[in-house]
Amino acid sequence: MISINSKIINALSGLLKQNDLAQIRSIVENIKTDVQKPSNDKNVIQNNVSKRKTDAVKSKFLLGELDQILVTRTIERTKYYIQRLIRGLSETKTGKINDINLLKWKEYNDILTDSLWILEKRNTSGAHYGGYWGNFIPQIPNQLLRRYTKKGEWALDAFLGSGTSLIESKRLGRHGIGVELLQKVANSAAKVIEREDNLYSTRTEIIIGDSSSLDFEYELYRRKIKSVQFLIMHPPYWDIIKFSKNKRDLSNAKSIEDFLKLFGKTVDATYPVLDKDRYFALVIGDKYSGGNWIPLGFYTMQEVLKRGYSLKSIIIKNFDETKGKRNQKELWRYRAFVGGFYIFKHEYIFLFKKK
Ligand SMILES: C[S@@+](CC[C@H](N)C(=O)[O-])C[C@H]1O[C@@H](n2cnc3c(N)ncnc32)[C@H](O)[C@@H]1O
């Protein structure tokens, strides 16, 4: 079956031979009408919201380009815009670290490029259930995987938890490896990830172990994986949530120094398996203790910078109130007035590049 894109390219190529502006405009109007018609494609899963959103963005881009052709007054300029659109529809130009087609960069308006992320609702589609205390919202790995990996590449999550990042990598056609200290948590993540459709036949590997002392090179070698192209870490925010009683659990570190030592060891352990010039994302928030703001974010950032990475971005992401805090909103405001502090509303995503 000939795709809608090929049909448009054929029609546009025909226009390049025309010299009558009125005739060209009338054909472009017809193409516009076609683009605005709802899709009859049987493959379009009707309730797949993200697919429908992507289609809407694509036709918005296309309609914008067609309008540009329609308002142009000279035949030369009109043909220039037609040629530009043909190129945009038929060619791809991607960089080394993702599949974003730079010739159609305007189509990606759902990919964030600003350093302030206000993410509203948690995405609960597919296997995401959001029930793990201390998980992150799927939009975080979704954004990062699309910016920093290509389909078929490997992403490593050193603090897997409920498997949010591996569900996203499976969905986006990236292979995923996750390490989780707690067997029960890892087993339940494996089950949840299994529920996600494997449309791109990707591999998912789960390792039960301590990321701060794991021999990552050996673990990859055993699985016939050469290296990874993206690394993500969402460690415990020290002891804010205690994940277990296990001594190796970062949430049980006795002091901030111990916490940073274990975190640093994890950065060291994962370092050899990430390809050079590829990205590492650290998702973490700060902590309040004894009347003082403890900047876990900046402390952990410094640990990474000591270890062969350069800093590419610091993203501030809004932080949804926990249910407890939501019920006590007024009380927290009162405490803030009395205590002279501000209530946490953000966390960080630090982006590093391996030197
Ligand atoms: C903040 S949670 C990660 C949540 C995850 N991003 C999600 O969406 O479910 C941190 C996880 O790290 C695990 N963890 C703590 N210490 C660890 C260690 N030394 N090695 C591996 N995992 C560890 C905890 O059990 C917990 O599940």
CSV table of C-alpha atoms and ligand atoms in Angstrom, one decimal:
chain,number,residue,atom,x,y,z
A,1,MET,CA,0.0,0.0,0.0
A,2,ILE,CA,1.4,3.4,-1.0
A,3,SER,CA,1.9,5.6,2.1
A,4,ILE,CA,0.3,9.0,2.5
A,5,ASN,CA,3.8,10.5,2.6
A,6,SER,CA,4.7,9.0,-0.8
A,7,LYS,CA,1.4,10.2,-2.3
A,8,ILE,CA,2.2,13.7,-1.1
A,9,ILE,CA,5.8,13.5,-2.4
A,10,ASN,CA,4.5,12.4,-5.8
A,11,ALA,CA,2.0,15.1,-6.0
A,12,LEU,CA,4.5,17.8,-5.0
A,13,SER,CA,7.1,16.5,-7.4
A,14,GLY,CA,4.5,16.9,-10.2
A,15,LEU,CA,4.1,20.5,-9.2
A,16,LEU,CA,7.8,21.3,-9.8
A,17,LYS,CA,7.1,20.8,-13.6
A,18,GLN,CA,4.2,23.3,-13.5
A,19,ASN,CA,4.6,27.0,-14.2
A,20,ASP,CA,1.0,28.2,-13.5
A,21,LEU,CA,0.8,29.6,-10.0
A,22,ALA,CA,-3.0,29.4,-9.8
A,23,GLN,CA,-2.9,25.7,-10.9
A,24,ILE,CA,-0.2,24.9,-8.4
A,25,ARG,CA,-2.2,26.5,-5.6
A,26,SER,CA,-5.3,24.6,-6.5
A,27,ILE,CA,-3.4,21.3,-6.3
A,28,VAL,CA,-1.8,22.3,-3.0
A,29,GLU,CA,-5.3,23.1,-1.7
A,30,ASN,CA,-6.4,19.5,-2.6
A,31,ILE,CA,-3.4,18.1,-0.8
A,32,LYS,CA,-4.3,20.1,2.2
A,33,THR,CA,-7.8,18.8,2.2
A,34,ASP,CA,-6.4,15.2,2.0
A,35,VAL,CA,-4.1,15.8,5.0
A,36,GLN,CA,-7.0,17.1,7.1
A,37,LYS,CA,-9.1,14.0,6.4
A,38,PRO,CA,-9.0,11.5,9.3
A,39,SER,CA,-6.7,8.5,8.7
A,40,ASN,CA,-8.2,5.3,7.3
A,41,ASP,CA,-5.1,3.4,8.2
A,42,LYS,CA,-6.2,0.1,9.7
A,43,ASN,CA,-2.9,-0.1,11.5
A,44,VAL,CA,-3.6,3.0,13.5
A,45,ILE,CA,-4.7,1.7,16.9
A,46,GLN,CA,-7.6,4.0,17.6
A,47,ASN,CA,-7.1,4.4,21.3
A,48,ASN,CA,-3.3,4.8,21.0
A,49,VAL,CA,-3.2,8.3,22.3
A,50,SER,CA,0.5,8.9,21.8
A,51,LYS,CA,0.2,7.7,18.1
A,52,ARG,CA,-2.7,10.0,17.6
A,53,LYS,CA,-0.7,12.9,19.1
A,54,THR,CA,2.2,12.2,16.9
A,55,ASP,CA,0.0,12.2,13.8
A,56,ALA,CA,-1.6,15.5,14.9
A,57,VAL,CA,1.9,17.0,15.2
A,58,LYS,CA,2.9,15.6,11.8
A,59,SER,CA,-0.2,17.0,10.1
A,60,LYS,CA,0.3,20.4,11.8
A,61,PHE,CA,3.8,20.5,10.4
A,62,LEU,CA,2.6,19.5,7.0
A,63,LEU,CA,-0.3,22.0,7.0
A,64,GLY,CA,2.1,24.8,8.1
A,65,GLU,CA,4.4,24.0,5.2
A,66,LEU,CA,1.5,23.8,2.7
A,67,ASP,CA,0.2,27.1,3.9
A,68,GLN,CA,3.6,28.6,3.4
A,69,ILE,CA,3.5,27.4,-0.2
A,70,LEU,CA,0.0,28.9,-0.7
A,71,VAL,CA,0.9,32.4,0.5
A,72,THR,CA,4.0,32.7,-1.6
A,73,ARG,CA,3.7,35.1,-4.5
A,74,THR,CA,6.4,34.2,-7.0
A,75,ILE,CA,6.8,30.9,-8.9
A,76,GLU,CA,10.5,30.6,-7.9
A,77,ARG,CA,9.8,31.0,-4.2
A,78,THR,CA,6.8,28.6,-4.4
A,79,LYS,CA,9.0,26.0,-6.0
A,80,TYR,CA,11.7,26.5,-3.4
A,81,TYR,CA,9.1,25.8,-0.6
A,82,ILE,CA,7.8,22.8,-2.5
A,83,GLN,CA,11.3,21.4,-2.8
A,84,ARG,CA,12.0,22.0,0.9
A,85,LEU,CA,8.9,20.1,1.8
A,86,ILE,CA,9.8,17.2,-0.5
A,87,ARG,CA,13.2,17.0,1.2
A,88,GLY,CA,11.6,17.2,4.6
A,89,LEU,CA,9.2,14.3,3.8
A,90,SER,CA,11.7,12.1,2.1
A,91,GLU,CA,15.1,12.5,3.6
A,92,THR,CA,16.4,12.0,7.1
A,93,LYS,CA,19.3,13.6,8.9
A,94,THR,CA,20.1,12.3,12.3
A,95,GLY,CA,22.9,13.0,14.8
A,96,LYS,CA,25.1,10.4,16.6
A,97,ILE,CA,23.1,10.0,19.7
A,98,ASN,CA,19.4,9.8,18.8
A,99,ASP,CA,17.0,9.2,15.9
A,100,ILE,CA,15.6,12.8,15.8
A,101,ASN,CA,15.3,13.7,12.1
A,102,LEU,CA,16.8,17.2,12.1
A,103,LEU,CA,15.1,18.0,8.8
A,104,LYS,CA,11.8,17.7,10.6
A,105,TRP,CA,12.8,19.1,14.0
A,106,LYS,CA,9.7,21.1,14.1
A,107,GLU,CA,7.6,17.9,14.4
A,108,TYR,CA,9.1,17.1,17.7
A,109,ASN,CA,7.4,19.7,19.8
A,110,ASP,CA,6.7,17.1,22.5
A,111,ILE,CA,10.4,16.7,23.1
A,112,LEU,CA,11.6,19.1,25.8
A,113,THR,CA,14.6,21.3,25.2
A,114,ASP,CA,14.2,23.8,28.1
A,115,SER,CA,15.8,23.3,31.5
A,116,LEU,CA,12.6,23.7,33.5
A,117,TRP,CA,10.3,20.7,33.2
A,118,ILE,CA,6.7,21.0,34.5
A,119,LEU,CA,5.4,17.5,34.0
A,120,GLU,CA,1.7,17.3,34.9
A,121,LYS,CA,0.1,13.9,35.1
A,122,ARG,CA,1.9,10.6,35.4
A,123,ASN,CA,1.7,8.5,32.3
A,124,THR,CA,-0.2,5.4,33.3
A,125,SER,CA,-0.5,3.8,29.9
A,126,GLY,CA,0.7,0.2,29.0
A,127,ALA,CA,2.5,-1.5,31.9
A,128,HIS,CA,3.1,1.6,34.0
A,129,TYR,CA,1.1,1.3,37.2
A,130,GLY,CA,2.9,3.8,39.4
A,131,GLY,CA,2.4,1.8,42.6
A,132,TYR,CA,6.1,1.8,43.8
A,133,TRP,CA,6.8,4.2,46.5
A,134,GLY,CA,9.8,6.3,45.3
A,135,ASN,CA,9.4,5.7,41.6
A,136,PHE,CA,9.8,8.4,39.0
A,137,ILE,CA,7.2,9.3,36.3
A,138,PRO,CA,7.6,7.6,33.0
A,139,GLN,CA,7.9,10.9,31.2
A,140,ILE,CA,11.4,11.3,32.6
A,141,PRO,CA,13.0,8.2,31.0
A,142,ASN,CA,10.8,8.8,27.9
A,143,GLN,CA,12.2,12.2,27.3
A,144,LEU,CA,15.8,11.2,28.0
A,145,LEU,CA,15.8,8.0,25.9
A,146,ARG,CA,14.4,9.8,22.9
A,147,ARG,CA,17.1,12.6,23.2
A,148,TYR,CA,20.1,10.4,24.1
A,149,THR,CA,19.6,7.0,22.4
A,150,LYS,CA,18.8,5.5,19.1
A,151,LYS,CA,16.5,2.5,18.5
A,152,GLY,CA,18.4,-0.8,19.1
A,153,GLU,CA,20.9,0.8,21.6
A,154,TRP,CA,21.3,-0.2,25.2
A,155,ALA,CA,20.2,1.8,28.3
A,156,LEU,CA,21.4,0.9,31.8
A,157,ASP,CA,19.5,1.8,35.0
A,158,ALA,CA,21.6,1.2,38.1
A,159,PHE,CA,18.7,1.6,40.5
A,160,LEU,CA,15.8,-0.1,38.8
A,161,GLY,CA,13.1,0.0,41.4
A,162,SER,CA,9.8,-0.9,39.7
A,163,GLY,CA,11.3,-0.8,36.2
A,164,THR,CA,9.8,2.4,34.9
A,165,SER,CA,12.9,3.1,32.7
A,166,LEU,CA,12.9,-0.4,31.2
A,167,ILE,CA,9.2,-0.3,30.4
A,168,GLU,CA,10.0,3.0,28.5
A,169,SER,CA,13.0,1.5,26.7
A,170,LYS,CA,11.1,-1.5,25.6
A,171,ARG,CA,8.3,0.7,24.3
A,172,LEU,CA,10.7,2.9,22.4
A,173,GLY,CA,12.7,0.0,20.9
A,174,ARG,CA,15.8,0.3,23.1
A,175,HIS,CA,17.3,-2.6,24.9
A,176,GLY,CA,17.4,-2.2,28.7
A,177,ILE,CA,19.5,-3.5,31.6
A,178,GLY,CA,18.4,-2.8,35.2
A,179,VAL,CA,20.1,-3.5,38.5
A,180,GLU,CA,18.1,-3.7,41.7
A,181,LEU,CA,19.4,-4.7,45.1
A,182,LEU,CA,16.1,-6.1,46.4
A,183,GLN,CA,15.1,-9.5,45.0
A,184,LYS,CA,11.4,-8.9,45.6
A,185,VAL,CA,11.4,-5.5,44.0
A,186,ALA,CA,13.4,-6.9,41.0
A,187,ASN,CA,11.0,-9.8,40.5
A,188,SER,CA,8.0,-7.6,40.5
A,189,ALA,CA,9.7,-5.2,38.1
A,190,ALA,CA,10.4,-8.1,35.8
A,191,LYS,CA,6.7,-9.1,35.8
A,192,VAL,CA,5.5,-5.6,35.1
A,193,ILE,CA,8.0,-5.1,32.2
A,194,GLU,CA,6.9,-8.4,30.7
A,195,ARG,CA,3.4,-7.0,30.5
A,196,GLU,CA,4.5,-4.2,28.1
A,197,ASP,CA,4.2,-5.2,24.4
A,198,ASN,CA,7.5,-5.9,22.8
A,199,LEU,CA,6.8,-4.3,19.4
A,200,TYR,CA,10.5,-3.9,18.5
A,201,SER,CA,11.8,-7.3,19.8
A,202,THR,CA,14.1,-5.6,22.3
A,203,ARG,CA,16.0,-7.4,25.1
A,204,THR,CA,15.4,-6.7,28.8
A,205,GLU,CA,18.0,-7.9,31.3
A,206,ILE,CA,17.5,-7.6,35.1
A,207,ILE,CA,20.3,-8.1,37.5
A,208,ILE,CA,19.7,-8.6,41.2
A,209,GLY,CA,22.8,-7.0,42.9
A,210,ASP,CA,24.5,-4.1,44.5
A,211,SER,CA,25.3,-1.5,41.9
A,212,SER,CA,28.1,0.0,44.1
A,213,SER,CA,30.2,-3.1,43.9
A,214,LEU,CA,28.9,-5.0,40.8
A,215,ASP,CA,31.4,-6.0,38.1
A,216,PHE,CA,29.4,-4.4,35.3
A,217,GLU,CA,31.9,-5.3,32.6
A,218,TYR,CA,31.6,-9.0,33.5
A,219,GLU,CA,27.8,-8.9,33.8
A,220,LEU,CA,27.6,-7.4,30.3
A,221,TYR,CA,30.1,-9.8,28.9
A,222,ARG,CA,28.1,-12.8,30.3
A,223,ARG,CA,25.1,-11.5,28.5
A,224,LYS,CA,27.0,-10.8,25.2
A,225,ILE,CA,26.5,-7.1,25.5
A,226,LYS,CA,29.4,-5.0,24.4
A,227,SER,CA,28.6,-1.7,26.2
A,228,VAL,CA,25.7,0.6,26.9
A,229,GLN,CA,24.9,3.9,25.2
A,230,PHE,CA,22.9,5.6,28.0
A,231,LEU,CA,23.1,5.4,31.7
A,232,ILE,CA,20.4,6.5,34.1
A,233,MET,CA,20.5,6.6,37.9
A,234,HIS,CA,17.6,7.4,40.2
A,235,PRO,CA,19.2,6.5,43.6
A,236,PRO,CA,17.5,6.8,47.0
A,237,TYR,CA,17.4,10.4,48.1
A,238,TRP,CA,19.6,9.2,51.0
A,239,ASP,CA,17.2,8.1,53.8
A,240,ILE,CA,14.1,10.0,52.8
A,241,ILE,CA,12.5,6.7,51.9
A,242,LYS,CA,14.0,3.5,53.5
A,243,PHE,CA,13.7,0.8,50.8
A,244,SER,CA,15.0,-2.0,53.0
A,245,LYS,CA,17.1,-3.0,56.0
A,246,ASN,CA,19.9,-4.1,53.7
A,247,LYS,CA,23.3,-2.5,54.6
A,248,ARG,CA,24.1,-2.1,50.9
A,249,ASP,CA,20.9,-0.1,50.3
A,250,LEU,CA,22.0,3.5,49.8
A,251,SER,CA,19.0,4.6,51.8
A,252,ASN,CA,20.6,3.0,54.9
A,253,ALA,CA,23.9,5.0,54.7
A,254,LYS,CA,24.7,6.2,58.2
A,255,SER,CA,25.9,9.6,57.2
A,256,ILE,CA,25.9,11.9,54.2
A,257,GLU,CA,29.6,11.0,53.7
A,258,ASP,CA,28.7,7.3,53.6
A,259,PHE,CA,25.9,7.9,51.2
A,260,LEU,CA,28.1,9.9,48.8
A,261,LYS,CA,30.8,7.2,49.1
A,262,LEU,CA,28.4,4.4,48.0
A,263,PHE,CA,27.0,6.7,45.3
A,264,GLY,CA,30.5,7.5,44.1
A,265,LYS,CA,31.3,3.7,44.0
A,266,THR,CA,28.3,3.2,41.8
A,267,VAL,CA,29.5,5.9,39.4
A,268,ASP,CA,32.9,4.2,39.3
A,269,ALA,CA,31.5,0.7,38.8
A,270,THR,CA,29.3,1.8,35.8
A,271,TYR,CA,31.8,4.0,34.2
A,272,PRO,CA,33.7,1.4,32.1
A,273,VAL,CA,30.5,0.1,30.3
A,274,LEU,CA,29.2,3.4,29.0
A,275,ASP,CA,30.5,4.4,25.6
A,276,LYS,CA,32.7,7.5,25.4
A,277,ASP,CA,30.8,10.7,24.5
A,278,ARG,CA,27.5,9.2,25.6
A,279,TYR,CA,25.2,10.5,28.3
A,280,PHE,CA,24.5,9.8,31.9
A,281,ALA,CA,21.3,11.1,33.6
A,282,LEU,CA,21.1,11.4,37.4
A,283,VAL,CA,17.6,12.0,38.8
A,284,ILE,CA,17.7,13.1,42.5
A,285,GLY,CA,16.1,15.5,45.0
A,286,ASP,CA,17.3,17.3,48.1
A,287,LYS,CA,16.5,16.6,51.7
A,288,TYR,CA,15.6,18.7,54.7
A,289,SER,CA,17.0,17.7,58.1
A,290,GLY,CA,17.5,19.3,61.5
A,291,GLY,CA,16.3,22.7,60.2
A,292,ASN,CA,18.8,22.6,57.2
A,293,TRP,CA,18.5,22.1,53.5
A,294,ILE,CA,20.8,19.2,52.5
A,295,PRO,CA,21.7,19.7,48.8
A,296,LEU,CA,21.9,16.0,47.9
A,297,GLY,CA,21.6,17.0,44.2
A,298,PHE,CA,24.7,19.2,44.2
A,299,TYR,CA,26.7,16.9,46.4
A,300,THR,CA,26.0,13.9,44.1
A,301,MET,CA,26.6,16.1,41.0
A,302,GLN,CA,30.1,16.9,42.4
A,303,GLU,CA,30.8,13.1,42.9
A,304,VAL,CA,30.1,12.5,39.2
A,305,LEU,CA,32.2,15.5,38.0
A,306,LYS,CA,35.2,14.0,39.9
A,307,ARG,CA,34.9,10.9,37.8
A,308,GLY,CA,35.5,11.6,34.1
A,309,TYR,CA,32.2,13.3,33.1
A,310,SER,CA,31.4,16.8,32.0
A,311,LEU,CA,28.2,18.6,32.9
A,312,LYS,CA,25.8,19.2,30.0
A,313,SER,CA,22.6,20.4,31.8
A,314,ILE,CA,20.9,20.8,35.1
A,315,ILE,CA,17.1,20.4,34.7
A,316,ILE,CA,14.7,21.4,37.4
A,317,LYS,CA,11.6,19.3,37.4
A,318,ASN,CA,8.5,20.0,39.4
A,319,PHE,CA,7.9,17.7,42.2
A,320,ASP,CA,4.4,16.4,42.8
A,321,GLU,CA,3.3,16.6,46.5
A,322,THR,CA,3.2,13.3,48.2
A,323,LYS,CA,-0.3,12.3,49.4
A,324,GLY,CA,0.6,13.0,53.0
A,325,LYS,CA,1.8,16.5,52.2
A,326,ARG,CA,-1.2,17.3,50.0
A,327,ASN,CA,-3.5,16.7,53.0
A,328,GLN,CA,-1.4,18.9,55.2
A,329,LYS,CA,-0.8,21.7,52.8
A,330,GLU,CA,-1.9,24.4,55.2
A,331,LEU,CA,0.2,23.0,58.0
A,332,TRP,CA,3.3,22.9,55.7
A,333,ARG,CA,2.7,26.6,54.7
A,334,TYR,CA,2.5,27.5,58.4
A,335,ARG,CA,5.7,25.5,59.1
A,336,ALA,CA,7.5,27.3,56.3
A,337,PHE,CA,6.5,30.7,57.7
A,338,VAL,CA,7.7,29.8,61.1
A,339,GLY,CA,10.8,27.9,60.1
A,340,GLY,CA,12.0,30.4,57.4
A,341,PHE,CA,12.3,27.8,54.7
A,342,TYR,CA,10.6,26.9,51.4
A,343,ILE,CA,8.7,23.7,50.7
A,344,PHE,CA,10.3,21.3,48.3
A,345,LYS,CA,8.6,21.6,44.9
A,346,HIS,CA,11.4,20.5,42.6
A,347,GLU,CA,14.0,17.8,42.0
A,348,TYR,CA,16.9,17.6,39.5
A,349,ILE,CA,17.9,15.8,36.4
A,350,PHE,CA,21.7,16.3,35.9
A,351,LEU,CA,23.0,15.4,32.5
A,352,PHE,CA,26.6,14.4,32.1
A,353,LYS,CA,28.6,13.3,29.1
A,354,LYS,CA,31.4,10.7,29.4
A,355,LYS,CA,34.7,12.3,28.4
B,1,LIG,C1,14.4,5.9,43.9
B,1,LIG,S1,14.2,4.1,43.7
B,1,LIG,C2,14.2,3.9,42.0
B,1,LIG,C3,12.8,4.0,41.4
B,1,LIG,C4,12.7,3.7,39.9
B,1,LIG,N1,13.3,4.8,39.2
B,1,LIG,C5,11.3,3.5,39.6
B,1,LIG,O1,10.7,4.3,38.8
B,1,LIG,O2,10.7,2.6,40.1
B,1,LIG,C6,15.8,3.5,44.2
B,1,LIG,C7,15.9,2.0,44.1
B,1,LIG,O3,17.3,1.7,44.3
B,1,LIG,C8,17.4,0.5,45.0
B,1,LIG,N2,18.7,0.4,45.6
B,1,LIG,C9,19.2,0.9,46.8
B,1,LIG,N3,20.5,0.7,47.0
B,1,LIG,C10,20.9,-0.1,45.9
B,1,LIG,C11,22.1,-0.6,45.5
B,1,LIG,N4,23.2,-0.6,46.3
B,1,LIG,N5,22.2,-1.3,44.4
B,1,LIG,C12,21.1,-1.4,43.6
B,1,LIG,N6,19.9,-0.9,43.9
B,1,LIG,C13,19.8,-0.2,45.0
B,1,LIG,C14,16.2,0.5,46.0
B,1,LIG,O4,15.9,-0.7,46.4
B,1,LIG,C15,15.2,1.3,45.2
B,1,LIG,O5,14.3,0.3,44.6
